[in-house]
Coordinates of C-alpha atoms in Angstrom, one line a residue:
X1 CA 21.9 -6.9 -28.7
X2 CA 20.5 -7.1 -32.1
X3 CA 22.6 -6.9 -35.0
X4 CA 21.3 -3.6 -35.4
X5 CA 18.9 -2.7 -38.4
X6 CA 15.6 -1.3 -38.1
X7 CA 12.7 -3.4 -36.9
X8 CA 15.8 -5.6 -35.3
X9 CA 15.3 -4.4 -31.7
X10 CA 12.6 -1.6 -30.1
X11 CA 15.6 -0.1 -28.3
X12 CA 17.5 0.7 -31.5
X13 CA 14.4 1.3 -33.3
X14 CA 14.0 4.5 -31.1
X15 CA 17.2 5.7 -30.5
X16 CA 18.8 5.1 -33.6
X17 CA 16.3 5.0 -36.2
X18 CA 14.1 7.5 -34.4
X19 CA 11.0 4.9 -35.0
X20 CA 7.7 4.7 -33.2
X21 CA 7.8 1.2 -31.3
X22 CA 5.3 1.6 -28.6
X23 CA 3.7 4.9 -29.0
X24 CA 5.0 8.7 -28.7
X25 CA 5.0 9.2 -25.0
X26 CA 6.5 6.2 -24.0
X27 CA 9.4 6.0 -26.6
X28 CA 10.1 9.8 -25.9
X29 CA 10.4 8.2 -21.8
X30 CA 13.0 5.2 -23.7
X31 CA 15.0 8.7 -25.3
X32 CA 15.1 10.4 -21.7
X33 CA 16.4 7.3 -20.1
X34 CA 19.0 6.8 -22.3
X35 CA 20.2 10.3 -21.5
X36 CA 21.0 8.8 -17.7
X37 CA 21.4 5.6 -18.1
X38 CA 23.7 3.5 -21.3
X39 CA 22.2 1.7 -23.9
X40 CA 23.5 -1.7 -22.9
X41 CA 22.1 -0.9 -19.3
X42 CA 18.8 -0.3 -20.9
X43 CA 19.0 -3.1 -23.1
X44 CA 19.6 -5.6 -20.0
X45 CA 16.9 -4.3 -17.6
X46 CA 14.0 -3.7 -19.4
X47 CA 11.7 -6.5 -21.2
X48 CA 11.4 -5.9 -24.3
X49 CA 9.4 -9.0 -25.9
X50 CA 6.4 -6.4 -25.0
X51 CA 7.1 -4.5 -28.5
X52 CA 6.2 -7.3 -30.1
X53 CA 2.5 -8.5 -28.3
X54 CA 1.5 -5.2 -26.7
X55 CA -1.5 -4.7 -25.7
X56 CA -3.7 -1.3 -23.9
X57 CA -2.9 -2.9 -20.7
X58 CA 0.8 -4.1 -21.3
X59 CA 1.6 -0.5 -22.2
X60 CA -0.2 1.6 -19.4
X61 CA 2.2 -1.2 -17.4
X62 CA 5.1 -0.4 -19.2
X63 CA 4.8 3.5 -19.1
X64 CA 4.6 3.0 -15.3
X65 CA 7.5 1.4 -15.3
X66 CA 9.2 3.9 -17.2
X67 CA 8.0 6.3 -15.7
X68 CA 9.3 5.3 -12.4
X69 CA 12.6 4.5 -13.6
X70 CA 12.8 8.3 -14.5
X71 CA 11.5 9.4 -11.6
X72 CA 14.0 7.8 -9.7
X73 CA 17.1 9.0 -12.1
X74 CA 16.2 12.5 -12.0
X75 CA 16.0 12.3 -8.0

């Protein structure tokens, strides 16, 4: 991972410098994962190049995504 400042990486943007990366909804999904899953887990299975060329269509994508993964956590 990153070496851990702001702007260094979206996943510690949000969790640790509480920053908006992607938009509201889908960095308050990135929080709730976090809660079931760790950070380095995170950090390995999700691709996170999208924060830096995302479009409308790369983030309804990536909410999906998300929003699957949660769906399955919370069972």
């Amino acid at each position: 991972m990153a070496a851990g400042g702001p702007g260094d990486h979206p996943l510690k943007d949000i969790l640790h410098f509480n920053m908006q990366v992607y938009d509201a909804e889908c960095d308050k999904m990135i929080v709730e994962l976090s809660k079931y899953i760790s950070e380095d887990e995170l950090y390995k299975s999700i691709d996170w190049s999208t924060a830096f060329n995302i479009t409308e269509s790369t983030l309804k994508d990536f909410k999906i995504e998300l929003s699957k993964r949660l769906l399955a956590l919370r069972g």
